[in-house]
PDB file of N, CA and C in Angstrom:
ATOM      1  N   UNK A1204     -19.267   1.806  13.529  1.00 80.00           N
ATOM      2  CA  UNK A1204     -18.912   0.719  12.506  1.00 80.00           C
ATOM      3  C   UNK A1204     -17.834   1.384  11.394  1.00 80.00           C
ATOM      4  N   UNK A1205     -17.143  -0.115  11.625  1.00 82.00           N
ATOM      5  CA  UNK A1205     -15.951  -0.369  10.524  1.00 82.00           C
ATOM      6  C   UNK A1205     -16.841  -0.364   8.951  1.00 82.00           C
ATOM      7  N   UNK A1206     -15.738   0.324   8.251  1.00 85.00           N
ATOM      8  CA  UNK A1206     -15.774   0.591   5.884  1.00 85.00           C
ATOM      9  C   UNK A1206     -15.176  -0.757   5.934  1.00 85.00           C
ATOM     10  N   UNK A1207     -15.918  -1.449   5.543  1.00 89.00           N
ATOM     11  CA  UNK A1207     -15.096  -2.145   5.657  1.00 89.00           C
ATOM     12  C   UNK A1207     -14.247  -2.110   3.417  1.00 89.00           C
ATOM     13  N   UNK A1208     -14.800  -1.343   2.983  1.00 90.00           N
ATOM     14  CA  UNK A1208     -14.340  -0.887   1.775  1.00 90.00           C
ATOM     15  C   UNK A1208     -12.367   0.022   2.298  1.00 90.00           C
ATOM     16  N   UNK A1209     -12.515   0.443   3.268  1.00 88.00           N
ATOM     17  CA  UNK A1209     -11.586   1.774   3.881  1.00 88.00           C
ATOM     18  C   UNK A1209     -10.936   0.195   4.000  1.00 88.00           C
ATOM     19  N   UNK A1210     -11.706  -0.708   4.779  1.00 89.00           N
ATOM     20  CA  UNK A1210     -10.243  -1.758   4.611  1.00 89.00           C
ATOM     21  C   UNK A1210      -9.151  -2.471   3.687  1.00 89.00           C
ATOM     22  N   UNK A1211     -10.529  -2.759   3.179  1.00 94.00           N
ATOM     23  CA  UNK A1211     -10.201  -3.523   1.576  1.00 94.00           C
ATOM     24  C   UNK A1211      -8.467  -3.130   1.097  1.00 94.00           C
ATOM     25  N   UNK A1212      -8.933  -1.132   1.155  1.00 94.00           N
ATOM     26  CA  UNK A1212      -8.420  -0.352  -0.119  1.00 94.00           C
ATOM     27  C   UNK A1212      -6.733  -0.694   1.168  1.00 94.00           C
ATOM     28  N   UNK A1213      -6.021  -1.057   2.174  1.00 96.00           N
ATOM     29  CA  UNK A1213      -5.347  -0.765   2.993  1.00 96.00           C
ATOM     30  C   UNK A1213      -4.778  -1.662   2.431  1.00 96.00           C
ATOM     31  N   UNK A1214      -4.806  -2.852   1.982  1.00 96.00           N
ATOM     32  CA  UNK A1214      -4.187  -4.063   1.723  1.00 96.00           C
ATOM     33  C   UNK A1214      -3.566  -3.768   0.314  1.00 96.00           C
ATOM     34  N   UNK A1215      -4.013  -3.413  -0.277  1.00 97.00           N
ATOM     35  CA  UNK A1215      -2.946  -3.123  -2.179  1.00 97.00           C
ATOM     36  C   UNK A1215      -1.621  -2.068  -1.645  1.00 97.00           C
ATOM     37  N   UNK A1216      -2.337  -0.788  -0.540  1.00 97.00           N
ATOM     38  CA  UNK A1216      -1.873  -0.117  -0.651  1.00 97.00           C
ATOM     39  C   UNK A1216      -0.244  -0.706   0.670  1.00 97.00           C
ATOM     40  N   UNK A1217      -0.846  -1.223   0.638  1.00 97.00           N
ATOM     41  CA  UNK A1217       0.208  -1.868   1.996  1.00 97.00           C
ATOM     42  C   UNK A1217       1.582  -2.616   0.797  1.00 97.00           C
ATOM     43  N   UNK A1218       0.557  -3.251   0.063  1.00 96.00           N
ATOM     44  CA  UNK A1218       1.832  -3.632  -1.193  1.00 96.00           C
ATOM     45  C   UNK A1218       2.481  -3.442  -1.730  1.00 96.00           C
ATOM     46  N   UNK A1219       1.718  -1.699  -1.794  1.00 97.00           N
ATOM     47  CA  UNK A1219       3.356  -1.300  -3.202  1.00 97.00           C
ATOM     48  C   UNK A1219       3.846  -0.092  -2.302  1.00 97.00           C
ATOM     49  N   UNK A1220       3.543  -0.280  -0.609  1.00 96.00           N
ATOM     50  CA  UNK A1220       5.190   0.271   0.023  1.00 96.00           C
ATOM     51  C   UNK A1220       6.160  -1.154   0.341  1.00 96.00           C
ATOM     52  N   UNK A1221       5.935  -2.033   0.283  1.00 96.00           N
ATOM     53  CA  UNK A1221       6.231  -3.022   0.375  1.00 96.00           C
ATOM     54  C   UNK A1221       6.564  -4.452  -0.784  1.00 96.00           C
ATOM     55  N   UNK A1222       6.289  -3.224  -1.623  1.00 95.00           N
ATOM     56  CA  UNK A1222       7.260  -2.981  -2.766  1.00 95.00           C
ATOM     57  C   UNK A1222       8.490  -2.113  -3.000  1.00 95.00           C
ATOM     58  N   UNK A1223       7.754  -0.918  -2.801  1.00 96.00           N
ATOM     59  CA  UNK A1223       9.251   0.003  -2.884  1.00 96.00           C
ATOM     60  C   UNK A1223       9.834   0.179  -1.503  1.00 96.00           C
ATOM     61  N   UNK A1224       9.734  -0.522  -0.832  1.00 95.00           N
ATOM     62  CA  UNK A1224      11.099  -0.569   0.873  1.00 95.00           C
ATOM     63  C   UNK A1224      11.016  -2.296   0.211  1.00 95.00           C
ATOM     64  N   UNK A1225      11.195  -2.835  -0.504  1.00 94.00           N
ATOM     65  CA  UNK A1225      11.633  -4.224  -0.639  1.00 94.00           C
ATOM     66  C   UNK A1225      11.610  -5.303   1.230  1.00 94.00           C
ATOM     67  N   UNK A1226      10.227  -5.092   1.656  1.00 95.00           N
ATOM     68  CA  UNK A1226       9.923  -5.769   2.600  1.00 95.00           C
ATOM     69  C   UNK A1226       9.331  -7.117   2.482  1.00 95.00           C
ATOM     70  N   UNK A1227       8.839  -7.821   3.635  1.00 93.00           N
ATOM     71  CA  UNK A1227       7.832  -8.423   3.132  1.00 93.00           C
ATOM     72  C   UNK A1227       8.493  -9.573   2.436  1.00 93.00           C
ATOM     73  N   UNK A1228       7.978 -10.591   1.591  1.00 93.00           N
ATOM     74  CA  UNK A1228       8.078 -11.691   1.086  1.00 93.00           C
ATOM     75  C   UNK A1228       8.274 -10.171  -0.343  1.00 93.00           C
ATOM     76  N   UNK A1229       8.496  -9.723  -0.970  1.00 92.00           N
ATOM     77  CA  UNK A1229       8.948  -9.238  -1.761  1.00 92.00           C
ATOM     78  C   UNK A1229      11.118  -8.535  -1.260  1.00 92.00           C
ATOM     79  N   UNK A1230      10.985  -8.735  -0.709  1.00 91.00           N
ATOM     80  CA  UNK A1230      12.943  -8.706   0.569  1.00 91.00           C
ATOM     81  C   UNK A1230      13.658 -10.124   0.228  1.00 91.00           C
ATOM     82  N   UNK A1231      12.661 -11.113   0.767  1.00 93.00           N
ATOM     83  CA  UNK A1231      13.308 -12.863  -0.286  1.00 93.00           C
ATOM     84  C   UNK A1231      13.244 -12.399  -1.739  1.00 93.00           C
ATOM     85  N   UNK A1232      14.417 -13.113  -1.794  1.00 94.00           N
ATOM     86  CA  UNK A1232      15.361 -13.689  -3.423  1.00 94.00           C
ATOM     87  C   UNK A1232      14.594 -13.956  -3.943  1.00 94.00           C
ATOM     88  N   UNK A1233      13.497 -14.483  -3.430  1.00 94.00           N
ATOM     89  CA  UNK A1233      13.112 -15.231  -4.608  1.00 94.00           C
ATOM     90  C   UNK A1233      11.771 -14.529  -5.622  1.00 94.00           C
ATOM     91  N   UNK A1234      11.462 -13.253  -4.619  1.00 93.00           N
ATOM     92  CA  UNK A1234      10.989 -12.344  -5.406  1.00 93.00           C
ATOM     93  C   UNK A1234      11.146 -11.250  -6.053  1.00 93.00           C
ATOM     94  N   UNK A1235      12.422 -10.778  -5.305  1.00 94.00           N
ATOM     95  CA  UNK A1235      13.172  -9.642  -5.492  1.00 94.00           C
ATOM     96  C   UNK A1235      13.385  -9.308  -6.866  1.00 94.00           C
ATOM     97  N   UNK A1236      13.101  -9.990  -7.711  1.00 95.00           N
ATOM     98  CA  UNK A1236      12.867  -9.238  -8.539  1.00 95.00           C
ATOM     99  C   UNK A1236      11.521  -7.941  -9.098  1.00 95.00           C
ATOM    100  N   UNK A1237      10.824  -8.835  -8.144  1.00 95.00           N
ATOM    101  CA  UNK A1237       9.617  -7.770  -7.833  1.00 95.00           C
ATOM    102  C   UNK A1237       9.604  -6.179  -8.281  1.00 95.00           C
ATOM    103  N   UNK A1238      10.375  -6.213  -7.174  1.00 94.00           N
ATOM    104  CA  UNK A1238      10.945  -4.737  -6.606  1.00 94.00           C
ATOM    105  C   UNK A1238      12.185  -4.146  -7.413  1.00 94.00           C
ATOM    106  N   UNK A1239      12.489  -4.520  -7.906  1.00 95.00           N
ATOM    107  CA  UNK A1239      13.633  -4.419  -9.325  1.00 95.00           C
ATOM    108  C   UNK A1239      12.480  -4.199  -9.961  1.00 95.00           C
ATOM    109  N   UNK A1240      11.794  -4.310 -10.715  1.00 96.00           N
ATOM    110  CA  UNK A1240      10.989  -4.067 -11.598  1.00 96.00           C
ATOM    111  C   UNK A1240       9.952  -3.121 -11.368  1.00 96.00           C
ATOM    112  N   UNK A1241       9.771  -2.625 -10.198  1.00 96.00           N
ATOM    113  CA  UNK A1241       8.968  -2.269  -9.761  1.00 96.00           C
ATOM    114  C   UNK A1241      10.011  -0.299  -9.499  1.00 96.00           C
ATOM    115  N   UNK A1242      11.456  -0.499  -8.960  1.00 95.00           N
ATOM    116  CA  UNK A1242      11.991   0.399  -8.694  1.00 95.00           C
ATOM    117  C   UNK A1242      12.677   0.549 -10.453  1.00 95.00           C
ATOM    118  N   UNK A1243      12.890   0.059 -11.954  1.00 97.00           N
ATOM    119  CA  UNK A1243      12.796   0.619 -13.033  1.00 97.00           C
ATOM    120  C   UNK A1243      11.193   1.212 -13.603  1.00 97.00           C
ATOM    121  N   UNK A1244      10.249   1.768 -12.883  1.00 96.00           N
ATOM    122  CA  UNK A1244       8.745   2.187 -13.573  1.00 96.00           C
ATOM    123  C   UNK A1244       9.869   3.670 -13.046  1.00 96.00           C
ATOM    124  N   UNK A1245       8.738   4.243 -13.908  1.00 97.00           N
ATOM    125  CA  UNK A1245       9.168   6.228 -13.979  1.00 97.00           C
ATOM    126  C   UNK A1245       9.018   6.650 -12.823  1.00 97.00           C
ATOM    127  N   UNK A1246       9.822   7.310 -12.063  1.00 96.00           N
ATOM    128  CA  UNK A1246       9.281   8.322 -10.888  1.00 96.00           C
ATOM    129  C   UNK A1246       7.982   8.964 -11.901  1.00 96.00           C
ATOM    130  N   UNK A1247       7.201   9.053 -12.702  1.00 97.00           N
ATOM    131  CA  UNK A1247       5.958   9.605 -12.804  1.00 97.00           C
ATOM    132  C   UNK A1247       5.071   8.691 -12.426  1.00 97.00           C
ATOM    133  N   UNK A1248       5.496   7.286 -12.949  1.00 96.00           N
ATOM    134  CA  UNK A1248       4.561   6.576 -12.062  1.00 96.00           C
ATOM    135  C   UNK A1248       4.448   6.323 -10.569  1.00 96.00           C
ATOM    136  N   UNK A1249       5.822   5.977  -9.984  1.00 97.00           N
ATOM    137  CA  UNK A1249       5.528   5.422  -8.378  1.00 97.00           C
ATOM    138  C   UNK A1249       5.788   6.514  -7.391  1.00 97.00           C
ATOM    139  N   UNK A1250       5.941   7.670  -7.825  1.00 97.00           N
ATOM    140  CA  UNK A1250       5.320   8.606  -7.053  1.00 97.00           C
ATOM    141  C   UNK A1250       4.065   8.796  -6.335  1.00 97.00           C
ATOM    142  N   UNK A1251       2.998   8.824  -6.757  1.00 97.00           N
ATOM    143  CA  UNK A1251       1.885   9.287  -7.271  1.00 97.00           C
ATOM    144  C   UNK A1251       0.789   7.945  -6.608  1.00 97.00           C
ATOM    145  N   UNK A1252       1.952   6.809  -6.652  1.00 97.00           N
ATOM    146  CA  UNK A1252       0.708   5.282  -6.200  1.00 97.00           C
ATOM    147  C   UNK A1252       1.674   5.934  -4.618  1.00 97.00           C
ATOM    148  N   UNK A1253       2.800   5.536  -4.351  1.00 98.00           N
ATOM    149  CA  UNK A1253       3.002   5.674  -3.104  1.00 98.00           C
ATOM    150  C   UNK A1253       2.815   6.529  -2.181  1.00 98.00           C
ATOM    151  N   UNK A1254       2.125   7.917  -2.477  1.00 97.00           N
ATOM    152  CA  UNK A1254       2.090   9.001  -1.823  1.00 97.00           C
ATOM    153  C   UNK A1254      -0.001   9.114  -2.037  1.00 97.00           C
ATOM    154  N   UNK A1255      -0.613   8.608  -2.163  1.00 97.00           N
ATOM    155  CA  UNK A1255      -1.755   7.543  -2.107  1.00 97.00           C
ATOM    156  C   UNK A1255      -1.719   6.504  -0.702  1.00 97.00           C
ATOM    157  N   UNK A1256      -0.622   5.273  -1.661  1.00 97.00           N
ATOM    158  CA  UNK A1256      -0.808   3.592  -0.602  1.00 97.00           C
ATOM    159  C   UNK A1256      -0.763   4.826   1.069  1.00 97.00           C
ATOM    160  N   UNK A1257       0.306   6.049   1.008  1.00 97.00           N
ATOM    161  CA  UNK A1257       0.498   6.264   2.374  1.00 97.00           C
ATOM    162  C   UNK A1257      -0.995   7.594   2.347  1.00 97.00           C
ATOM    163  N   UNK A1258      -1.531   8.086   1.791  1.00 96.00           N
ATOM    164  CA  UNK A1258      -3.317   8.400   2.536  1.00 96.00           C
ATOM    165  C   UNK A1258      -4.194   7.686   2.644  1.00 96.00           C
ATOM    166  N   UNK A1259      -4.201   6.924   2.298  1.00 95.00           N
ATOM    167  CA  UNK A1259      -4.622   5.489   2.266  1.00 95.00           C
ATOM    168  C   UNK A1259      -4.494   4.870   3.759  1.00 95.00           C
ATOM    169  N   UNK A1260      -3.037   4.296   4.005  1.00 96.00           N
ATOM    170  CA  UNK A1260      -3.364   3.790   5.192  1.00 96.00           C
ATOM    171  C   UNK A1260      -3.176   4.616   6.010  1.00 96.00           C
ATOM    172  N   UNK A1261      -3.033   5.845   6.025  1.00 95.00           N
ATOM    173  CA  UNK A1261      -3.010   7.127   7.530  1.00 95.00           C
ATOM    174  C   UNK A1261      -4.747   6.772   7.638  1.00 95.00           C
ATOM    175  N   UNK A1262      -5.607   7.035   6.550  1.00 92.00           N
ATOM    176  CA  UNK A1262      -6.800   7.105   6.423  1.00 92.00           C
ATOM    177  C   UNK A1262      -7.957   5.427   7.155  1.00 92.00           C
ATOM    178  N   UNK A1263      -7.280   4.804   6.623  1.00 92.00           N
ATOM    179  CA  UNK A1263      -7.105   3.655   7.213  1.00 92.00           C
ATOM    180  C   UNK A1263      -7.319   3.482   8.972  1.00 92.00           C
ATOM    181  N   UNK A1264      -6.278   3.390   9.337  1.00 93.00           N
ATOM    182  CA  UNK A1264      -5.589   3.914  10.845  1.00 93.00           C
ATOM    183  C   UNK A1264      -6.459   4.696  11.176  1.00 93.00           C
ATOM    184  N   UNK A1265      -6.348   5.767  10.794  1.00 92.00           N
ATOM    185  CA  UNK A1265      -7.208   7.162  12.142  1.00 92.00           C
ATOM    186  C   UNK A1265      -8.784   5.914  11.650  1.00 92.00           C
ATOM    187  N   UNK A1266      -8.977   5.743  11.219  1.00 91.00           N
ATOM    188  CA  UNK A1266     -11.073   4.959  10.752  1.00 91.00           C
ATOM    189  C   UNK A1266     -11.507   3.847  12.183  1.00 91.00           C
ATOM    190  N   UNK A1267      -9.732   2.765  12.311  1.00 89.00           N
ATOM    191  CA  UNK A1267      -9.715   1.509  12.608  1.00 89.00           C
ATOM    192  C   UNK A1267      -9.549   2.786  14.115  1.00 89.00           C
ATOM    193  N   UNK A1268      -8.616   2.986  14.740  1.00 89.00           N
ATOM    194  CA  UNK A1268      -8.871   4.252  15.814  1.00 89.00           C
ATOM    195  C   UNK A1268     -10.098   4.340  16.172  1.00 89.00           C
ATOM    196  N   UNK A1269     -10.658   5.405  15.620  1.00 87.00           N
ATOM    197  CA  UNK A1269     -12.309   5.310  15.571  1.00 87.00           C
ATOM    198  C   UNK A1269     -12.651   6.619  15.413  1.00 87.00           C
ATOM    199  N   UNK A1270     -11.161   8.025  14.907  1.00 90.00           N
ATOM    200  CA  UNK A1270     -11.218   9.028  14.583  1.00 90.00           C
ATOM    201  C   UNK A1270     -12.362  10.306  13.403  1.00 90.00           C
ATOM    202  N   UNK A1271     -13.007   8.540  12.902  1.00 84.00           N
ATOM    203  CA  UNK A1271     -13.742   9.730  11.793  1.00 84.00           C
ATOM    204  C   UNK A1271     -15.108   7.783  11.952  1.00 84.00           C
ATOM    205  N   UNK A1272     -15.690   7.811  11.355  1.00 79.00           N
ATOM    206  CA  UNK A1272     -16.738   6.922  11.102  1.00 79.00           C
ATOM    207  C   UNK A1272     -17.799   7.148  10.075  1.00 79.00           C
ATOM    208  N   UNK A1273     -18.375   6.019  10.054  1.00 68.00           N
ATOM    209  CA  UNK A1273     -18.609   5.608   8.093  1.00 68.00           C
ATOM    210  C   UNK A1273     -20.544   6.248   9.079  1.00 68.00           C
ATOM    211  N   UNK A1274     -21.715   7.885   8.232  1.00 66.00           N
ATOM    212  CA  UNK A1274     -22.389   8.183   8.096  1.00 66.00           C
ATOM    213  C   UNK A1274     -23.292   7.264   8.231  1.00 66.00           C
ATOM    214  N   UNK A1275     -24.239   6.823   9.782  1.00 64.00           N
ATOM    215  CA  UNK A1275     -24.974   6.208   9.926  1.00 64.00           C
ATOM    216  C   UNK A1275     -26.764   6.974   9.232  1.00 64.00           C
TER     217      UNK A1275
END
C-alpha cells in the first residue's frame, strides 16, 4: 500500500528544488523574483531545506518503486 503522506510530502520538496534551480514556473520571467528572493536567504536556512527535500524525494521515489512498504 502506498503511503499518501509520503506522496504529499514530495510536492513541497519538489517546490524547494525548483526554487533552487529556477526551473518550472520559477524559471519564467514572471516568477523569477521568487528564485532571486530564495537565493537571498542565508545558506544556513537554504542548505538544510535542500538536503531535506532531496532526502524526501529519494524516500518517496523508493517507496513508489516498492523498495519499502507501509506496515499492514
